[in-house]
Amino acid sequence: MKKKFRTDILKINEKRPNHVIISKASKLICSGEIIAFPTETVYGLGANALDPSAVSKIFEIKGRPSDNPLIIHIADMKTLRTLVSQIPPRANRIIKKFWPGPVTLVLKKSKIVPKITTGGLSTVAVRMPRNNVALALIRKSGLPIAAPSANISGRPSPTTATHVKDDLDGKIKLILDGGSTEIGIESTVIDMTQSTPMILRPGGISKESIENEIGKVLFQNSHIGIDRKKIKIYRSPGMKYRHYSPKAHVMLVEGPENDAKSKIMQLAEKLEAEGKKVSIMSASKSLKVNSEKIQYMGRSLETIARNLFANLRQADKNNIDVIIVQGIQYNKIGFAIMNRLKKAAITNIRV
Ligand code: AMP
Ligand code: MG
């Protein structure tokens, strides 16, 4: 797509969002335009969720398949009740505990939600973000805002306004720049329409934390990403698409620490001998290779999550051919991190 607009980036303070900027942004939303704004997970590309023509622009600009539904962002419970036909008791418990925050509930939709927003499904995904810019924008526009991540489909999600500009410059009128996002990976999506709720996408809130509130929840196996090709029925259409991929070829190496490290070093040597520019992403500081090659992922799971997509995008800026990533533990938010890495990876190696 050609450049259609001049894309303005307006800096806005997350703690106390400037009224004038919020007014300008909400006017665009109310007139059927789309804009990018920060949430606590990643940057969103927002439109009036109830306006089919505004929502269609999101799909067009991202190049998003039309059967991959959008999450609707709201700022109050009154709006939730207009979007869904039913709120089961367990959904209410999750809302009480985690909203505003990075959990998205899939519920039966009401008539006012257009099919284009839900990718043709009779269910709708809704969440209340906890970023003040997002909340101020939703409140000021007085509308529920449908917003997927503000990247070209298939690319790593944006966690800064610059990432959004890198993908969407000239395609949207406005990016609200609220700095780096707090969590860095997307929300947990949970289907509340089943007799036992099912996590469709792991994310910012872990399965353990949700189970502490409502008891047993299921997982669909494909969210780790490996059996993506084998699964025939996708409860969450987003699962079947390739995702989070930088231009560089991502190789994921999993296994016991020492074995994984030697495999990584061996791979790096081989690829470099073939003339490839290699970067290694690892949460371990003790890899014995030239330090400029290493992208340290961070110590805590929270830091790893926060920097994950920025690290993948940085490799592209550095013209890296191959990113070798050392897998991390599948616990808490590590599960969501590994889900993103498995989807980003072209090669998955177990040692
Ligand atoms: P994104 O907005 O790109 O971060 O992705 C939103 C995720 O939520 C995708 O994986 C969608 O497939 C999923 N999703 C959205 N709405 C629904 C729904 N009604 N039922 C199941 N999954 C949904
Ligand atoms: Mg996305």
PDB file of C-alpha atoms in Angstrom, residues 141 148 190 213 257 311:
ATOM      1  CA  SER A 141     -14.545   8.773  22.415  1.00  0.00           C
ATOM      2  CA  PRO A 148      -5.249  -5.670  17.401  1.00  0.00           C
ATOM      3  CA  ILE A 190      -9.741 -17.069  27.660  1.00  0.00           C
ATOM      4  CA  GLU A 213      -9.512 -17.384  40.970  1.00  0.00           C
ATOM      5  CA  GLU A 257      21.190 -25.411  29.874  1.00  0.00           C
ATOM      6  CA  ASN A 311      14.933  -7.611  20.593  1.00  0.00           C
TER       7      ASN A 311
END
